[in-house]
PDB file of C-alpha atoms and ligand atoms in Angstrom:
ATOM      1  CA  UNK A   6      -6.621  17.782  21.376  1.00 59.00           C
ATOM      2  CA  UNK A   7      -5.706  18.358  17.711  1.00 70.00           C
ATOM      3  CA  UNK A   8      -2.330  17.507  16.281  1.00 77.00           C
ATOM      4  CA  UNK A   9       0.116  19.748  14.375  1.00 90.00           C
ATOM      5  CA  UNK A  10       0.362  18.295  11.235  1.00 95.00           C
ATOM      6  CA  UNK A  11       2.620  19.308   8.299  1.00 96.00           C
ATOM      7  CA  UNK A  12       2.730  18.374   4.599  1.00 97.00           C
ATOM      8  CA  UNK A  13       5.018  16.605   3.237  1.00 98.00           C
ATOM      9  CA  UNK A  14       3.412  15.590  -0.343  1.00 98.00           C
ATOM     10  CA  UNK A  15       0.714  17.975  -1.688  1.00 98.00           C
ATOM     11  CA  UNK A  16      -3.026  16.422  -3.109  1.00 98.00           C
ATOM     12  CA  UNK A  17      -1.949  17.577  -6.550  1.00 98.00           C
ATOM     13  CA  UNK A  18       1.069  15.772  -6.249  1.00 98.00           C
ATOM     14  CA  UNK A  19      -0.506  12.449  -4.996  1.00 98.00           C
ATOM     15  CA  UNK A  20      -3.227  12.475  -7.859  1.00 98.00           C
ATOM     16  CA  UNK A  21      -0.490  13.285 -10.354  1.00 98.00           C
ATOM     17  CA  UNK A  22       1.720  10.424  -9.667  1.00 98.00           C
ATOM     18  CA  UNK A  23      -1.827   8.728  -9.243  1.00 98.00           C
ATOM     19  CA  UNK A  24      -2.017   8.993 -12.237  1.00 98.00           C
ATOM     20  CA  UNK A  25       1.448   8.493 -14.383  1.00 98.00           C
ATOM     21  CA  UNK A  26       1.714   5.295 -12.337  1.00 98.00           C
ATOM     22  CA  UNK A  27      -2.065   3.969 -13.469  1.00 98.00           C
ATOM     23  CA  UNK A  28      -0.934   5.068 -16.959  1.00 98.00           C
ATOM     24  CA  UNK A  29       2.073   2.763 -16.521  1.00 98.00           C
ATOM     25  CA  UNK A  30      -0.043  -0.130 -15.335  1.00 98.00           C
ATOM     26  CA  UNK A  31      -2.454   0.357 -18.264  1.00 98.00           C
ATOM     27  CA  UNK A  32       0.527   0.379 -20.734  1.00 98.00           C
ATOM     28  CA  UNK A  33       2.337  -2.887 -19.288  1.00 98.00           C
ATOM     29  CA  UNK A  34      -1.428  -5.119 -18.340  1.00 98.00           C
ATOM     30  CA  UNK A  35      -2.192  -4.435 -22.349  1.00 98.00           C
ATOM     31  CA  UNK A  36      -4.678  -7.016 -22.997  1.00 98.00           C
ATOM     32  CA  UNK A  37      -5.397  -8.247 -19.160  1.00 98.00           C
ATOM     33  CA  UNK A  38      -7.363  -7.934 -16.078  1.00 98.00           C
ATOM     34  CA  UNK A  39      -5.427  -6.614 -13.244  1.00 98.00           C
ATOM     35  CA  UNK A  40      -6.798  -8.255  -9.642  1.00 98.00           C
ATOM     36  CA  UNK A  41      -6.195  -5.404  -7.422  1.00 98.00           C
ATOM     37  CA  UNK A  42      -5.540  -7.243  -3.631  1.00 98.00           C
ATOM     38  CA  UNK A  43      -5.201  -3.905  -1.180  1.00 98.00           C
ATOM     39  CA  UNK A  44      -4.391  -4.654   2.209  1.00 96.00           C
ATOM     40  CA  UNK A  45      -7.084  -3.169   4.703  1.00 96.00           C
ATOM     41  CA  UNK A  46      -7.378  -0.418   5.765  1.00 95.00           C
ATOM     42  CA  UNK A  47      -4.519   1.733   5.029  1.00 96.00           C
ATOM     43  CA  UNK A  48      -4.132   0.904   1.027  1.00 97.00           C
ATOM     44  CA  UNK A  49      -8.084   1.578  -0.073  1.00 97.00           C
ATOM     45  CA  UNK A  50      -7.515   5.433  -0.343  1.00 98.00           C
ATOM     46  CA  UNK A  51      -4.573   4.181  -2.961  1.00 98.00           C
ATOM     47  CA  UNK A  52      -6.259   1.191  -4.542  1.00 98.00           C
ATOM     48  CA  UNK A  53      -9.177   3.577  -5.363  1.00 98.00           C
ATOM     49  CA  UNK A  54      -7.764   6.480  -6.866  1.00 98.00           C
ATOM     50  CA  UNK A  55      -5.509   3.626  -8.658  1.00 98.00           C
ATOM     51  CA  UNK A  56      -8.315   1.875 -10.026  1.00 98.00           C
ATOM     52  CA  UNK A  57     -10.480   4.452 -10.840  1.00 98.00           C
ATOM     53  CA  UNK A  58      -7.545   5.944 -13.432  1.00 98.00           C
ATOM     54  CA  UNK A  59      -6.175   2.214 -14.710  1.00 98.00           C
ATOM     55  CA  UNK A  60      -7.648   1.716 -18.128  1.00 98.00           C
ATOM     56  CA  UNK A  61      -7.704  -2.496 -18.826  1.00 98.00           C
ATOM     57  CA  UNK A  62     -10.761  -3.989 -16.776  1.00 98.00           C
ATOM     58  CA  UNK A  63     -10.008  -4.159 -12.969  1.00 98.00           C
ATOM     59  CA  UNK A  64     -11.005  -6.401 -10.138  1.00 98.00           C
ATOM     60  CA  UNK A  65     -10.618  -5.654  -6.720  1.00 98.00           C
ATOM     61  CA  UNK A  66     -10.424  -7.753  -3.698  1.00 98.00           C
ATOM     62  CA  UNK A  67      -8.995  -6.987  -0.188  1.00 98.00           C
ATOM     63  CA  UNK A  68      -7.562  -8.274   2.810  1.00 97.00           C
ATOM     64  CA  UNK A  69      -7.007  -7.631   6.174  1.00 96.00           C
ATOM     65  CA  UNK A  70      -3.585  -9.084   8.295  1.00 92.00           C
ATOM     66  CA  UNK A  71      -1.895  -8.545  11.346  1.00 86.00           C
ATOM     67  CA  UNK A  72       1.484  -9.027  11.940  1.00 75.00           C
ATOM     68  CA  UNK A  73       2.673 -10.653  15.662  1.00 68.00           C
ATOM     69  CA  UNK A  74       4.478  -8.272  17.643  1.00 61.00           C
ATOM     70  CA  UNK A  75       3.902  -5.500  19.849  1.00 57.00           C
ATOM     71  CA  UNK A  76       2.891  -1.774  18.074  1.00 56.00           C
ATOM     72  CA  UNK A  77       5.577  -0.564  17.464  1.00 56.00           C
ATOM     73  CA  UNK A  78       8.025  -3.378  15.961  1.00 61.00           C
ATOM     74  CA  UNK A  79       6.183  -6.114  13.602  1.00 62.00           C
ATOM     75  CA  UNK A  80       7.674  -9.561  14.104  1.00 66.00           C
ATOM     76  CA  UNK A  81       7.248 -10.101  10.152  1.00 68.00           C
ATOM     77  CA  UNK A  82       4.461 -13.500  10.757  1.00 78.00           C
ATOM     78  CA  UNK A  83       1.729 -12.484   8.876  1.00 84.00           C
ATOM     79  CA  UNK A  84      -1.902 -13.923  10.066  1.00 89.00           C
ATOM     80  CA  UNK A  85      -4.702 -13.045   7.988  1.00 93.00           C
ATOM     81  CA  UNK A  86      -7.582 -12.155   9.784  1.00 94.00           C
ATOM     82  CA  UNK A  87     -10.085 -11.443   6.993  1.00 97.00           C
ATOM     83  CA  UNK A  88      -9.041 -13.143   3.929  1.00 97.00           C
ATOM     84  CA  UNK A  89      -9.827 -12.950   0.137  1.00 98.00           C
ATOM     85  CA  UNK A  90     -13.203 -13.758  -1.520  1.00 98.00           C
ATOM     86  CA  UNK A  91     -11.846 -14.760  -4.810  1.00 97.00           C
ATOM     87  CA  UNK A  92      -9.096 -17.453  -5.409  1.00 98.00           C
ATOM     88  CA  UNK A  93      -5.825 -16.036  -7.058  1.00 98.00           C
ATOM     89  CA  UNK A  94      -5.122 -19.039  -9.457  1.00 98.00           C
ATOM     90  CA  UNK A  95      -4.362 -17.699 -13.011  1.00 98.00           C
ATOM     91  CA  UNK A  96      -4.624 -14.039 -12.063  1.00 98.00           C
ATOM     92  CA  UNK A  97      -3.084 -11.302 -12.777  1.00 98.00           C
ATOM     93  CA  UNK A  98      -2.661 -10.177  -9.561  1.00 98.00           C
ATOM     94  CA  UNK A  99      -1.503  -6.571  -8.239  1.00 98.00           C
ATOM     95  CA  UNK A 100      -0.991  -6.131  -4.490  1.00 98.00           C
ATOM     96  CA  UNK A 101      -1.877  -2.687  -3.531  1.00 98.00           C
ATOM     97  CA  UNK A 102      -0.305  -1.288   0.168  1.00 98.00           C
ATOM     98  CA  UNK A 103      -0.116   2.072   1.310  1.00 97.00           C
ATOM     99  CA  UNK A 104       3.719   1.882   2.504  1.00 97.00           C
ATOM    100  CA  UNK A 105       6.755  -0.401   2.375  1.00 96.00           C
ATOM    101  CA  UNK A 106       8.630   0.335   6.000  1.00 94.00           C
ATOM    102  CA  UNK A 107      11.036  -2.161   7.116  1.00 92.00           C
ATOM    103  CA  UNK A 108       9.121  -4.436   4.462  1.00 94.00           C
ATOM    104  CA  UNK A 109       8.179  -7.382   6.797  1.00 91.00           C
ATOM    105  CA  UNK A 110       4.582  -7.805   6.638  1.00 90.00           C
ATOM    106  CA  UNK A 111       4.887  -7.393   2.739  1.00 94.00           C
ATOM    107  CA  UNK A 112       7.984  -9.713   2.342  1.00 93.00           C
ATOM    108  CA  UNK A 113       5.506 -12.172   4.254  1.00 91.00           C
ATOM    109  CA  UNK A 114       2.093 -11.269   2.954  1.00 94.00           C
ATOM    110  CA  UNK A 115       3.970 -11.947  -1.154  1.00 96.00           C
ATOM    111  CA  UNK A 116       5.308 -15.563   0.391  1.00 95.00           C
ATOM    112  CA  UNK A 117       1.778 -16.050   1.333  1.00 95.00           C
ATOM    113  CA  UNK A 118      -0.172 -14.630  -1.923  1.00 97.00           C
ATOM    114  CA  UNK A 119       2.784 -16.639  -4.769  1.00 97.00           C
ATOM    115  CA  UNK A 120       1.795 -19.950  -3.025  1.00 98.00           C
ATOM    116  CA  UNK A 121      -1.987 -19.668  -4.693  1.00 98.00           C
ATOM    117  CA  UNK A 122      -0.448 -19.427  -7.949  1.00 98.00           C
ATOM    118  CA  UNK A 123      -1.034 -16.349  -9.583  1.00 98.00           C
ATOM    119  CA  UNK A 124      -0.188 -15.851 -13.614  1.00 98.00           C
ATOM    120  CA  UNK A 125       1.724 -12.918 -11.927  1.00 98.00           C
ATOM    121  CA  UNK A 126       2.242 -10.501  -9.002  1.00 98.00           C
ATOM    122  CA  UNK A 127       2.972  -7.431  -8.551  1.00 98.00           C
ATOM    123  CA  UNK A 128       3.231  -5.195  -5.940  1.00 98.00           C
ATOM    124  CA  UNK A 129       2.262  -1.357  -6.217  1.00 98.00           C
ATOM    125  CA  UNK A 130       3.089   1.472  -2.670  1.00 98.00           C
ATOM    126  CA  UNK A 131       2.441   4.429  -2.826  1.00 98.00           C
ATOM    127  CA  UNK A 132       4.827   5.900  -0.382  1.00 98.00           C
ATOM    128  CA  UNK A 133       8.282   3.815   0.731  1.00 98.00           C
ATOM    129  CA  UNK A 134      10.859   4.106   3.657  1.00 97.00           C
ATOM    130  CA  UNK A 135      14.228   2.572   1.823  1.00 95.00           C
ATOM    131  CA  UNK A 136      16.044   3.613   4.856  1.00 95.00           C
ATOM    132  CA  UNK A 137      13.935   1.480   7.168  1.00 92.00           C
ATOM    133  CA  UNK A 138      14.254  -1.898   5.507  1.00 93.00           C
ATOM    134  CA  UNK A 139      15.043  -4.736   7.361  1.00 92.00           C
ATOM    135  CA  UNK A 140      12.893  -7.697   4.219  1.00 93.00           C
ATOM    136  CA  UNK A 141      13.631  -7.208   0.609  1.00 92.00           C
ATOM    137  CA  UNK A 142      10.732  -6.697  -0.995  1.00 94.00           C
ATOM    138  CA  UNK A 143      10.912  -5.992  -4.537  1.00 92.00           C
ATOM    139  CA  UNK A 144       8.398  -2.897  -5.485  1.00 96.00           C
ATOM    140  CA  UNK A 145       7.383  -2.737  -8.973  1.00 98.00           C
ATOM    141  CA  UNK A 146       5.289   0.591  -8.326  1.00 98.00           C
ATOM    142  CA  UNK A 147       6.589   3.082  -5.983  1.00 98.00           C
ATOM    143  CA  UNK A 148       4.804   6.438  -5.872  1.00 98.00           C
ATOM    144  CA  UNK A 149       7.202   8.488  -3.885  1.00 98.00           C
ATOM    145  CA  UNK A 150      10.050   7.361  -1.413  1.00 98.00           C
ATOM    146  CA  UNK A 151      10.225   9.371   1.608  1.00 98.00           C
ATOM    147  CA  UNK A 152      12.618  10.198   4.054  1.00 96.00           C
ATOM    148  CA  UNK A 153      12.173   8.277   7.671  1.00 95.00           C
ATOM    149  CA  UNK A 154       8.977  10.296   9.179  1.00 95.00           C
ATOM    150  CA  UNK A 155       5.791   9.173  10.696  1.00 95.00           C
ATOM    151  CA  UNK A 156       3.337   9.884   8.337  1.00 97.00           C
ATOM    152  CA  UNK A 157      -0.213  10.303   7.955  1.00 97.00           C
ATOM    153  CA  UNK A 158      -3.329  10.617   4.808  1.00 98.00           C
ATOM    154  CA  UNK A 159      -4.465   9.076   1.886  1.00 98.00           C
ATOM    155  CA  UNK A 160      -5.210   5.653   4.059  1.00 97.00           C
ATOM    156  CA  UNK A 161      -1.981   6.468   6.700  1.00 97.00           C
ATOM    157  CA  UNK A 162      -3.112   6.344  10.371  1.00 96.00           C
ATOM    158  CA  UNK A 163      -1.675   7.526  13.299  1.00 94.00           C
ATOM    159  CA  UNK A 164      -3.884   5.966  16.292  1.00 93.00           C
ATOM    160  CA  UNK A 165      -6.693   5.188  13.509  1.00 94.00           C
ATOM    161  CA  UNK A 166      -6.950   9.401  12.883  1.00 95.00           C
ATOM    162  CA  UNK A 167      -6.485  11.094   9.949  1.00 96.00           C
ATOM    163  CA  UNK A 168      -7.068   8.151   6.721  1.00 97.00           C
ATOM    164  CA  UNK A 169      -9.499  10.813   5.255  1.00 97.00           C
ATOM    165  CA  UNK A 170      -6.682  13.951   5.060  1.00 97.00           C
ATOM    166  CA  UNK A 171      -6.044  14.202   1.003  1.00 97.00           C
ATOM    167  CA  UNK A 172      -2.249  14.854   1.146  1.00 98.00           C
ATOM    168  CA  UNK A 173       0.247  13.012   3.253  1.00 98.00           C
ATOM    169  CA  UNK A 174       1.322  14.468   6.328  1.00 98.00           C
ATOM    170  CA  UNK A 175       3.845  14.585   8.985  1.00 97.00           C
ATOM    171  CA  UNK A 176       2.105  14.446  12.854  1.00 91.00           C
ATOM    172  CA  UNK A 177       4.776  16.265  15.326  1.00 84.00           C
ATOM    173  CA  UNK A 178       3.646  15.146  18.246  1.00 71.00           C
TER     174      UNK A 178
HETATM  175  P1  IMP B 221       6.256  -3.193   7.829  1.00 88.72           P
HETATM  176  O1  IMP B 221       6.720  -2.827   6.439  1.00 88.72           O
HETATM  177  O2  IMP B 221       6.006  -4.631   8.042  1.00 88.72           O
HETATM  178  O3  IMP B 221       7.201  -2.614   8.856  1.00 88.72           O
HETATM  179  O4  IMP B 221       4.871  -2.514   8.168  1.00 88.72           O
HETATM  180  C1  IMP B 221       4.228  -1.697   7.297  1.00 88.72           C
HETATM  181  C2  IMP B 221       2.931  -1.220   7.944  1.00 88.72           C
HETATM  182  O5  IMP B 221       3.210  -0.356   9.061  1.00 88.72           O
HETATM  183  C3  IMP B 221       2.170  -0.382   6.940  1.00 88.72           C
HETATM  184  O6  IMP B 221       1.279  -1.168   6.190  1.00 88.72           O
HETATM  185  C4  IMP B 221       1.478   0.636   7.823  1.00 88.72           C
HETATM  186  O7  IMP B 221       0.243   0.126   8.257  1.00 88.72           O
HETATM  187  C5  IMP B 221       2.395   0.799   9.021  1.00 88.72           C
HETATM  188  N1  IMP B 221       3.247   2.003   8.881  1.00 88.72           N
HETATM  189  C6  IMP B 221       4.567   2.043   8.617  1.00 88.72           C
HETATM  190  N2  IMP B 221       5.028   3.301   8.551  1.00 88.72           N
HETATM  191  C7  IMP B 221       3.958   4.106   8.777  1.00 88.72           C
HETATM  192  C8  IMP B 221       3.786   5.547   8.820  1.00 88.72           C
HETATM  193  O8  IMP B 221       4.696   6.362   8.637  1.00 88.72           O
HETATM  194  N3  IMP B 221       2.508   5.977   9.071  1.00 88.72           N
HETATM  195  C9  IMP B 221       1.464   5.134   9.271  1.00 88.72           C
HETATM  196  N4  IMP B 221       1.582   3.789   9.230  1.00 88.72           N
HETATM  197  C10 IMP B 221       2.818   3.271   8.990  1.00 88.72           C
HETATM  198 MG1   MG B 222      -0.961  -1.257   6.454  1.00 88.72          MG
END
């Protein structure tokens, strides 16, 4: 069965903003290394196309977490189930997630990632759902805010389908 599916953000429009917010990044990590930490699997379509357009040195390292809960409403207690290779002590880290949604898992996951002692950390979304937010979590690099949709592409799932679309999408199901 194939799903109707509708666009809501354009390609062009995700590699544009792609792009003005790696330009940003370059401008403010003048003179660092920005540690790229993306959250498996929905931010490596973002941390990519980031990384490949940031112009300081990048390293990249990535995680994988659940959050307790049934599907459809995360309880917010993060458990890591693959963690990172490299220690985050004295780097200059930049978390990397595909969406902020009610903000739980990330309001968590930043707890967890400040307690190793970063210089810094930052957190970079490309899409985010103000009107969902239940944790503050304090976004330094937010792509595009959408309205309260399901969405899919560019690393978004919907049942594990559809990572590989190049725009962002709404499924109607
Ligand atoms: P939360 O912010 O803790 O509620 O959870 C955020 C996670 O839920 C994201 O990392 C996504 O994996 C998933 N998620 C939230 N909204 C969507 C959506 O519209 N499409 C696909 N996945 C979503
Ligand atoms: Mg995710």
């Amino acid at each position: 069965m194939k799903d109707d599916i509708r666009i809501l953000i354009t390609e062009e429009e995700v590699q544009e903003k792609i792009q003005k917010t790696a330009a940003r990044i370059s401008a403010e990590y003048q003179g660092k290394t920005v540690h790229m930490v993306g959250v498996l699997k929905g931010s490596i379509f973002f941390a990519c196309e980031l990384a490949k357009r940031i112009t300081v040195p990048v390293t990249m390292d990535f995680m994988s977490v659940t959050s307790y809960g049934d599907d459809t409403k995360s309880s917010g207690v993060v458990r890591i189930v693959k963690d990172l290779d490299e220690p985050l002590e004295g780097k200059d880290v930049l978390l990397v997630e595909d969406i902020i949604d009610s903000g739980r898992t990330l309001h968590y996951l930043m707890d967890i990632l400040k307690g190793r002692k970063p210089a810094s950390l930052r957190l970079a979304a490309l899409l985010d759902k103000p009107e969902r937010r239940v944790k503050h979590v304090d976004a330094d690099y937010v792509c595009f805010e959408i309205p309260d949709e399901f969405v899919v592409g560019f690393g978004l799932d919907y049942a594990q389908k559809y990572r590989n679309l190049p725009f962002i999408g709404v499924v109607n199901v």
